[in-house]
Short mmCIF file of C-alpha atoms and ligand atoms in Angstrom, two decimals:
data_model
loop_
_atom_site.label_atom_id
_atom_site.label_comp_id
_atom_site.label_asym_id
_atom_site.label_seq_id
_atom_site.Cartn_x
_atom_site.Cartn_y
_atom_site.Cartn_z
CA MET A 1 226.02 40.72 65.40
CA LEU A 2 226.98 39.15 62.09
CA LYS A 3 230.70 39.66 62.63
CA GLY A 4 232.50 36.38 61.95
CA LYS A 5 229.26 34.57 61.06
CA HIS A 6 229.33 32.17 58.11
CA ILE A 7 226.56 33.00 55.68
CA ILE A 8 225.62 31.15 52.52
CA LEU A 9 223.95 33.56 50.12
CA GLY A 10 221.89 31.54 47.66
CA ILE A 11 220.95 33.37 44.47
CA SER A 12 218.46 32.00 41.96
CA GLY A 13 217.52 33.29 38.54
CA GLY A 14 215.26 36.28 38.89
CA ILE A 15 215.55 39.93 37.98
CA ALA A 16 215.87 40.78 41.69
CA ALA A 17 219.30 39.06 41.62
CA TYR A 18 220.84 42.50 41.03
CA LYS A 19 219.71 43.43 44.57
CA SER A 20 221.66 40.47 45.97
CA VAL A 21 224.83 42.43 45.28
CA SER A 22 223.71 45.08 47.80
CA LEU A 23 222.73 42.37 50.25
CA LEU A 24 226.14 40.73 49.88
CA ARG A 25 227.80 44.10 50.49
CA LEU A 26 225.77 44.61 53.67
CA PHE A 27 226.75 41.17 55.01
CA VAL A 28 230.42 41.69 54.16
CA LYS A 29 230.43 45.19 55.69
CA ALA A 30 228.98 43.73 58.88
CA GLY A 31 231.98 41.39 59.07
CA ALA A 32 230.28 38.19 57.92
CA ASP A 33 232.09 35.57 55.88
CA VAL A 34 229.85 35.01 52.85
CA GLN A 35 229.87 32.10 50.42
CA VAL A 36 227.73 32.71 47.35
CA VAL A 37 225.98 29.72 45.80
CA ILE A 38 224.21 30.60 42.56
CA THR A 39 221.93 28.56 40.32
CA PRO A 40 222.79 28.19 36.62
CA SER A 41 220.01 30.61 35.66
CA GLY A 42 221.07 33.03 38.42
CA LYS A 43 224.27 33.56 36.40
CA GLU A 44 222.15 34.91 33.54
CA PHE A 45 221.19 37.82 35.78
CA ILE A 46 224.37 38.58 37.71
CA THR A 47 227.96 37.58 37.03
CA PRO A 48 229.95 35.36 39.39
CA VAL A 49 232.90 37.73 38.89
CA THR A 50 231.08 40.57 40.68
CA LEU A 51 229.96 38.26 43.46
CA SER A 52 233.33 36.62 44.04
CA ALA A 53 235.10 40.01 44.00
CA LEU A 54 232.74 41.32 46.68
CA SER A 55 232.66 38.18 48.84
CA GLY A 56 236.36 37.38 48.49
CA ARG A 57 235.47 33.75 47.77
CA PRO A 58 234.98 31.89 44.48
CA VAL A 59 231.29 31.61 43.68
CA ILE A 60 229.93 28.07 43.69
CA SER A 61 227.45 27.00 41.07
CA GLU A 62 228.37 23.57 39.74
CA PHE A 63 228.73 20.23 41.51
CA PHE A 64 232.27 19.96 40.12
CA THR A 65 234.84 22.64 39.32
CA ALA A 66 235.33 22.19 35.57
CA ASN A 67 239.11 22.62 35.23
CA THR A 68 240.16 20.58 38.28
CA GLY A 69 237.29 18.13 38.53
CA SER A 70 237.17 18.75 42.28
CA TRP A 71 233.87 18.23 44.01
CA ASN A 72 232.06 21.10 45.74
CA SER A 73 230.79 19.48 48.91
CA HIS A 74 227.29 20.66 49.74
CA VAL A 75 227.53 18.63 52.95
CA ASP A 76 230.59 20.57 54.17
CA LEU A 77 228.96 23.84 53.14
CA GLY A 78 225.77 22.94 54.99
CA LEU A 79 227.79 22.28 58.15
CA TRP A 80 229.93 25.41 57.73
CA ALA A 81 226.99 27.84 57.59
CA ASP A 82 225.58 29.75 60.56
CA ALA A 83 222.78 30.94 58.27
CA MET A 84 221.63 30.38 54.72
CA VAL A 85 219.86 33.24 52.97
CA ILE A 86 218.19 32.57 49.63
CA ALA A 87 217.51 35.87 47.92
CA PRO A 88 216.01 35.99 45.41
CA ALA A 89 214.13 32.72 45.74
CA THR A 90 212.26 32.19 42.49
CA ALA A 91 209.06 30.15 42.12
CA SER A 92 211.12 27.32 40.67
CA THR A 93 213.74 27.34 43.44
CA ILE A 94 211.00 27.48 46.09
CA ALA A 95 209.24 24.52 44.43
CA LYS A 96 212.49 22.53 44.35
CA MET A 97 213.26 23.36 47.98
CA ALA A 98 209.74 22.36 49.03
CA ASN A 99 209.94 19.04 47.22
CA GLY A 100 213.62 18.13 47.50
CA VAL A 101 214.40 18.36 43.79
CA ALA A 102 218.17 18.36 44.19
CA ASP A 103 219.25 19.22 40.66
CA ASN A 104 221.59 22.10 41.41
CA MET A 105 224.16 23.09 44.00
CA LEU A 106 221.88 25.60 45.72
CA ILE A 107 219.24 22.97 46.43
CA THR A 108 221.68 20.27 47.58
CA THR A 109 223.27 22.84 49.91
CA TYR A 110 219.83 23.83 51.20
CA LEU A 111 218.94 20.19 51.86
CA SER A 112 222.22 19.71 53.76
CA ALA A 113 222.04 22.96 55.75
CA LYS A 114 221.78 22.56 59.50
CA SER A 115 221.55 26.33 60.07
CA PRO A 116 218.48 28.58 60.05
CA VAL A 117 217.38 29.30 56.48
CA PHE A 118 215.91 32.62 55.34
CA VAL A 119 213.96 32.74 52.10
CA ALA A 120 213.10 35.96 50.24
CA PRO A 121 210.67 35.10 47.43
CA ALA A 122 210.80 37.15 44.23
CA MET A 123 208.60 36.68 41.20
CA ASP A 124 205.76 38.22 39.26
CA LEU A 125 202.50 38.79 41.09
CA ASP A 126 200.48 36.04 39.39
CA MET A 127 203.23 33.49 39.99
CA PHE A 128 203.39 34.60 43.61
CA ALA A 129 199.62 34.28 44.01
CA HIS A 130 199.42 30.89 42.27
CA PRO A 131 198.16 28.12 44.57
CA SER A 132 201.25 26.00 43.85
CA THR A 133 203.56 28.82 45.01
CA ARG A 134 201.39 29.48 48.05
CA ARG A 135 201.48 25.78 48.93
CA ASN A 136 205.26 25.54 48.42
CA ILE A 137 205.89 28.61 50.59
CA ASP A 138 203.64 27.10 53.29
CA LEU A 139 205.66 23.88 53.05
CA LEU A 140 208.94 25.77 53.50
CA ARG A 141 207.45 27.53 56.51
CA SER A 142 206.34 24.20 57.96
CA TYR A 143 209.94 22.93 57.65
CA GLY A 144 210.99 25.81 59.94
CA ASN A 145 212.41 28.13 57.27
CA HIS A 146 212.04 31.85 57.84
CA ILE A 147 210.07 33.42 55.01
CA ILE A 148 210.89 37.07 54.43
CA ASP A 149 207.55 37.99 52.95
CA SER A 150 207.32 39.91 49.72
CA PRO A 151 206.03 43.47 50.09
CA ALA A 152 203.54 44.84 47.57
CA GLY A 153 204.93 47.28 45.05
CA GLU A 154 205.84 47.79 41.41
CA LEU A 155 207.33 44.72 39.75
CA ALA A 156 209.78 44.46 36.87
CA SER A 157 206.77 43.76 34.63
CA HIS A 158 205.35 47.18 35.72
CA LEU A 159 202.43 45.34 37.29
CA VAL A 160 201.77 46.34 40.88
CA GLY A 161 201.26 43.78 43.63
CA LYS A 162 203.03 41.29 45.86
CA GLY A 163 205.98 39.36 44.46
CA ARG A 164 208.92 41.75 44.51
CA MET A 165 211.86 40.76 46.68
CA GLU A 166 212.08 42.52 50.03
CA GLU A 167 214.70 45.29 50.02
CA PRO A 168 218.28 44.16 50.86
CA GLU A 169 218.39 46.47 53.91
CA ARG A 170 215.30 44.78 55.36
CA ILE A 171 216.58 41.25 54.60
CA PHE A 172 219.83 42.21 56.31
CA GLU A 173 217.88 43.55 59.32
CA VAL A 174 215.89 40.30 59.66
CA VAL A 175 219.02 38.11 59.59
CA ASP A 176 220.96 40.48 61.87
CA ALA A 177 218.06 40.65 64.36
CA PHE A 178 217.92 36.84 64.44
CA PHE A 179 221.44 36.75 65.87
CA ASP A 180 221.10 39.99 67.81
CA LYS A 181 217.95 39.25 69.78
CA GLU A 182 218.50 39.28 73.46
CA GLN A 183 216.87 36.12 74.79
CA ASP A 184 215.08 38.07 77.51
CA LEU A 185 211.98 35.84 77.40
CA LYS A 186 213.89 32.58 77.43
CA GLY A 187 212.16 29.82 79.37
CA ARG A 188 208.97 31.86 79.80
CA LYS A 189 205.66 30.80 78.38
CA VAL A 190 203.68 33.56 76.68
CA MET A 191 200.10 33.04 75.57
CA ILE A 192 198.66 35.30 72.87
CA THR A 193 195.14 35.52 71.48
CA ALA A 194 194.76 36.94 67.97
CA GLY A 195 192.35 37.49 65.11
CA PRO A 196 188.56 37.66 65.08
CA THR A 197 186.08 35.11 66.33
CA TYR A 198 183.29 33.71 64.17
CA GLU A 199 179.96 33.08 65.87
CA LYS A 200 177.77 30.64 63.95
CA ILE A 201 174.26 31.66 62.87
CA ASP A 202 173.62 28.51 60.84
CA PRO A 203 175.93 25.98 59.12
CA VAL A 204 176.98 28.52 56.47
CA ARG A 205 176.78 31.93 58.15
CA PHE A 206 178.47 33.64 61.04
CA ILE A 207 178.91 36.94 62.85
CA GLY A 208 182.54 38.06 62.56
CA ASN A 209 184.69 41.16 62.34
CA TYR A 210 187.51 42.64 60.25
CA SER A 211 190.43 41.74 62.53
CA SER A 212 193.31 40.40 60.38
CA GLY A 213 195.35 38.94 63.26
CA LYS A 214 198.45 40.82 62.04
CA MET A 215 199.17 42.53 65.37
CA GLY A 216 198.86 39.34 67.44
CA TYR A 217 200.94 37.32 64.97
CA ALA A 218 203.67 40.00 65.00
CA ILE A 219 203.73 39.88 68.82
CA ALA A 220 203.92 36.07 68.78
CA GLU A 221 206.87 36.16 66.34
CA GLU A 222 208.63 38.84 68.41
CA CYS A 223 208.21 36.82 71.64
CA ALA A 224 209.48 33.63 69.94
CA SER A 225 212.54 35.43 68.59
CA ARG A 226 213.32 36.52 72.16
CA GLY A 227 213.29 32.93 73.39
CA ALA A 228 209.75 32.62 74.76
CA ASP A 229 207.75 29.45 74.57
CA VAL A 230 204.83 30.92 72.60
CA VAL A 231 201.33 29.62 72.22
CA LEU A 232 199.16 31.59 69.80
CA ILE A 233 195.41 31.04 70.08
CA SER A 234 194.10 32.31 66.78
CA GLY A 235 190.67 32.92 65.37
CA PRO A 236 190.15 32.42 61.61
CA VAL A 237 192.71 34.52 59.69
CA SER A 238 194.28 34.38 56.26
CA ILE A 239 197.85 35.03 57.43
CA LYS A 240 200.40 32.44 58.52
CA CYS A 241 202.83 32.54 61.40
CA ASN A 242 206.38 33.01 60.08
CA ASP A 243 208.09 31.38 63.04
CA SER A 244 207.88 27.63 63.37
CA ARG A 245 208.73 27.89 67.08
CA VAL A 246 205.25 29.35 67.74
CA ARG A 247 202.62 26.73 68.65
CA VAL A 248 199.40 27.82 66.94
CA ILE A 249 196.01 26.66 68.23
CA GLY A 250 193.30 27.48 65.69
CA VAL A 251 189.83 28.23 67.07
CA GLU A 252 186.64 29.65 65.64
CA SER A 253 184.26 30.97 68.28
CA ALA A 254 184.75 32.98 71.48
CA THR A 255 183.74 29.92 73.50
CA GLU A 256 186.45 27.81 71.85
CA MET A 257 188.99 30.62 72.32
CA ASN A 258 188.00 30.90 75.98
CA GLU A 259 188.45 27.17 76.59
CA ALA A 260 191.91 27.17 74.98
CA ALA A 261 192.93 30.37 76.82
CA GLN A 262 191.89 29.07 80.23
CA ARG A 263 193.77 25.82 79.63
CA GLU A 264 196.96 27.50 78.35
CA PHE A 265 197.01 30.40 80.83
CA ALA A 266 197.43 28.10 83.84
CA ASP A 267 201.19 27.63 83.29
CA SER A 268 201.85 30.86 81.33
CA ARG A 269 203.95 33.69 82.71
CA CYS A 270 202.17 36.26 80.54
CA ALA A 271 199.11 36.54 78.35
CA ILE A 272 198.59 39.16 75.65
CA MET A 273 194.96 39.45 74.66
CA CYS A 274 195.06 40.73 71.13
CA ALA A 275 191.98 39.01 69.70
CA ALA A 276 188.92 40.96 68.60
CA VAL A 277 186.47 38.71 70.39
CA ALA A 278 182.80 38.99 69.41
CA ASP A 279 180.84 40.38 72.35
CA TYR A 280 177.72 38.43 71.40
CA ALA A 281 176.88 35.15 69.69
CA PRO A 282 173.56 33.86 68.35
CA ALA A 283 171.69 32.24 71.26
CA GLN A 284 170.65 29.37 68.98
CA VAL A 285 172.59 28.01 66.01
CA ALA A 286 170.10 26.90 63.33
CA ALA A 287 170.69 23.24 62.49
CA ALA A 288 170.02 23.84 58.77
CA LYS A 289 170.66 26.81 56.51
CA ILE A 290 168.08 29.53 57.18
CA LYS A 291 166.08 29.77 53.93
CA ARG A 292 164.90 33.04 52.50
CA GLU A 293 161.70 31.64 50.94
CA LYS A 294 160.41 30.01 54.08
CA GLN A 295 160.04 32.91 56.41
CA ASP A 296 159.87 36.64 56.96
CA VAL A 297 163.00 38.52 57.93
CA PRO A 298 164.46 36.33 60.68
CA THR A 299 165.30 37.68 64.10
CA ILE A 300 168.63 36.57 65.53
CA VAL A 301 168.56 36.55 69.30
CA LEU A 302 172.00 37.10 70.77
CA LYS A 303 173.62 35.94 73.99
CA LYS A 304 176.66 37.39 75.73
CA ASN A 305 180.04 35.79 75.05
CA PRO A 306 182.49 35.18 77.88
CA ASP A 307 184.96 38.01 78.47
CA ILE A 308 188.12 35.93 78.10
CA ALA A 309 190.51 38.59 79.41
CA ALA A 310 188.34 39.33 82.46
CA GLY A 311 188.07 35.59 83.17
CA LEU A 312 191.86 35.25 83.21
CA GLY A 313 192.17 38.47 85.24
CA ALA A 314 189.95 36.92 87.90
CA VAL A 315 192.23 33.89 88.37
CA LYS A 316 195.57 35.60 87.68
CA SER A 317 198.34 34.96 90.23
CA ASP A 318 200.77 37.65 91.43
CA SER A 319 203.50 36.32 89.18
CA GLN A 320 201.38 36.38 86.02
CA ILE A 321 201.13 39.39 83.72
CA LEU A 322 197.97 40.06 81.74
CA VAL A 323 197.94 42.52 78.85
CA GLY A 324 194.81 43.76 77.10
CA PHE A 325 194.08 45.73 73.97
CA ALA A 326 191.54 48.50 73.64
CA LEU A 327 190.12 49.94 70.51
CA GLU A 328 188.25 53.10 71.41
CA THR A 329 186.70 55.84 69.34
CA ASP A 330 185.82 58.23 72.17
CA ASN A 331 187.01 58.87 75.75
CA ALA A 332 189.86 56.54 74.85
CA THR A 333 192.08 56.95 77.91
CA ALA A 334 189.25 56.93 80.46
CA ASN A 335 187.72 53.82 78.89
CA ALA A 336 191.09 52.08 78.74
CA VAL A 337 191.76 52.79 82.41
CA GLU A 338 188.30 51.46 83.30
CA LYS A 339 189.11 48.26 81.36
CA ILE A 340 192.41 47.78 83.21
CA GLU A 341 190.49 47.76 86.49
CA ARG A 342 187.54 45.68 85.35
CA LYS A 343 189.70 42.99 83.71
CA ASN A 344 192.53 43.15 86.27
CA LEU A 345 195.14 43.90 83.57
CA ASP A 346 198.76 44.90 84.17
CA PHE A 347 198.70 47.21 81.20
CA ILE A 348 196.58 47.95 78.16
CA VAL A 349 197.54 48.79 74.57
CA LEU A 350 195.33 51.50 73.19
CA ASN A 351 194.86 51.29 69.41
CA THR A 352 194.09 54.14 67.12
CA VAL A 353 191.81 53.37 64.18
CA THR A 354 192.46 55.58 61.18
CA ALA A 355 192.95 54.87 57.47
CA ASN A 356 196.61 53.99 58.15
CA SER A 357 196.38 52.42 61.56
CA GLY A 358 194.40 49.62 63.18
CA PHE A 359 192.32 46.87 61.55
CA GLN A 360 193.67 45.05 58.45
CA VAL A 361 196.50 47.51 57.69
CA ASP A 362 200.22 46.90 58.32
CA ASN A 363 200.77 49.89 60.61
CA ASN A 364 199.57 50.76 64.05
CA GLN A 365 199.72 53.74 66.36
CA ILE A 366 199.47 52.84 70.01
CA SER A 367 199.63 54.16 73.54
CA ILE A 368 200.44 51.90 76.47
CA ILE A 369 198.64 52.65 79.71
CA ASP A 370 199.84 51.04 82.93
CA ALA A 371 197.67 49.97 85.84
CA ASP A 372 198.83 53.11 87.73
CA GLY A 373 197.55 55.32 84.88
CA LYS A 374 201.00 56.16 83.40
CA LYS A 375 200.67 56.62 79.65
CA ASN A 376 203.33 56.19 76.92
CA ASP A 377 202.51 57.36 73.39
CA TYR A 378 204.23 55.81 70.38
CA SER A 379 204.43 57.00 66.78
CA LEU A 380 202.78 55.31 63.77
CA LYS A 381 204.93 52.28 62.90
CA PRO A 382 204.82 48.93 61.09
CA LYS A 383 203.14 46.31 63.28
CA ARG A 384 206.36 44.31 63.72
CA GLU A 385 207.99 47.40 65.31
CA VAL A 386 204.89 48.03 67.41
CA ALA A 387 205.19 44.40 68.56
CA LYS A 388 208.75 45.11 69.71
CA ASP A 389 207.59 48.16 71.74
CA ILE A 390 204.86 46.08 73.41
CA VAL A 391 207.21 43.18 74.21
CA ASP A 392 209.88 45.62 75.52
CA HIS A 393 207.24 47.01 77.90
CA LEU A 394 206.26 43.49 78.93
CA VAL A 395 209.88 42.53 79.65
CA GLU A 396 210.28 45.69 81.80
CA LYS A 397 207.28 44.55 83.85
CA ILE A 398 208.68 41.03 84.22
CA LYS A 399 212.02 42.42 85.41
CA LYS A 400 210.23 44.51 88.05
O1 C5P B 1 185.93 45.08 76.42
P1 C5P B 1 186.72 45.18 75.17
O2 C5P B 1 186.28 44.23 74.11
O3 C5P B 1 186.91 46.56 74.64
O4 C5P B 1 188.17 44.72 75.68
C1 C5P B 1 189.23 44.50 74.82
C2 C5P B 1 190.22 43.56 75.45
O5 C5P B 1 189.57 42.44 76.06
C3 C5P B 1 191.11 42.93 74.42
O6 C5P B 1 192.34 42.64 75.05
C4 C5P B 1 190.35 41.69 74.02
O7 C5P B 1 191.21 40.70 73.45
C5 C5P B 1 189.77 41.25 75.33
N1 C5P B 1 188.48 40.57 75.23
C6 C5P B 1 188.37 39.24 75.55
N2 C5P B 1 187.15 38.62 75.51
C7 C5P B 1 186.05 39.29 75.12
C8 C5P B 1 186.13 40.65 74.78
C9 C5P B 1 187.37 41.25 74.83
O8 C5P B 1 189.38 38.61 75.88
N3 C5P B 1 184.88 38.67 75.09
#
């Protein structure tokens, strides 16, 4: 899909710059026309000679070419590009991009780029975790840039954690998939619920659960990349949506999630109910913090929360598709089938909870069970690939 595409590969000064050579090779092999723009410190890590030999174009680093005095136009470059990929993006480059500090050719080109921009951060784990880096990455995301998140692993410093640059093969895959995605959900509104709900006990305490929201967020990003108009109703999570095309509605309790879901479902073509909604909430929320000294062990009386999926199932029209999730520890298939009927679902995604699959972790092993009882089993995969399987199944249903 990258054949003939114009790609600007931005390289900043980090040890991961050596991996940019492999990334450049992958782009060139795929038939892309690649222009490398490197920061002055990037050249300390990798030579322009290697990069220009592989790209077949002189590497740009300075505002002016020294011997001729000719100006390198960042404006023309920004218009030329079909995509800009900044890998590695160091803490400093990310900070400059976030704040418009246009003191080198890479940043001026970034500020002029009209194309989608992909950013692969690379730095040491403490720099990556620093609040200023977190804030700058959030800012880039809010501008609509695609952040290719850093995986955890061993860093050049031998410390282990998040901060290393994603592998070139994966960065290539993300960029390739961006252009390759069939827009099979174009013009369709998809509503997704994700994450846990928090049910207030008093102003400082709640009943919650361990749901990370990762599965729902991955589904939302997959739907957006396939052209859907996505609304993601999310309980409190620590992750961020990596696709600025997704409209995120943040909620806290099941009641709030229910209100948003009922409102958004009305004109949705599909709803995917991924959230781990609390079944019960405290019947009374204490107005002030419950104090230990004042009383014996308190009793918290619970009331039933609305079943959001069942509520939507009850009002669903023939043209709407409703998808549920089930997390079962025993009689999994029988319970899932019972849920399809009770909630009037079109299909249900059955989750397996093991050490490597389910809550909090990055992988999931699922089965999809249709309303007619047909079951498809899938292997253990990263959640973004599981999201693709689920959305493929959804698209099949829409086509029918
Ligand atoms: O009944 P159970 O909680 O096992 O059903 C799981 C499915 O129903 C999930 O799709 C979940 O998002 C949805 N659900 C809901 N509202 C609830 C409970 C579950 O939408 N109160």
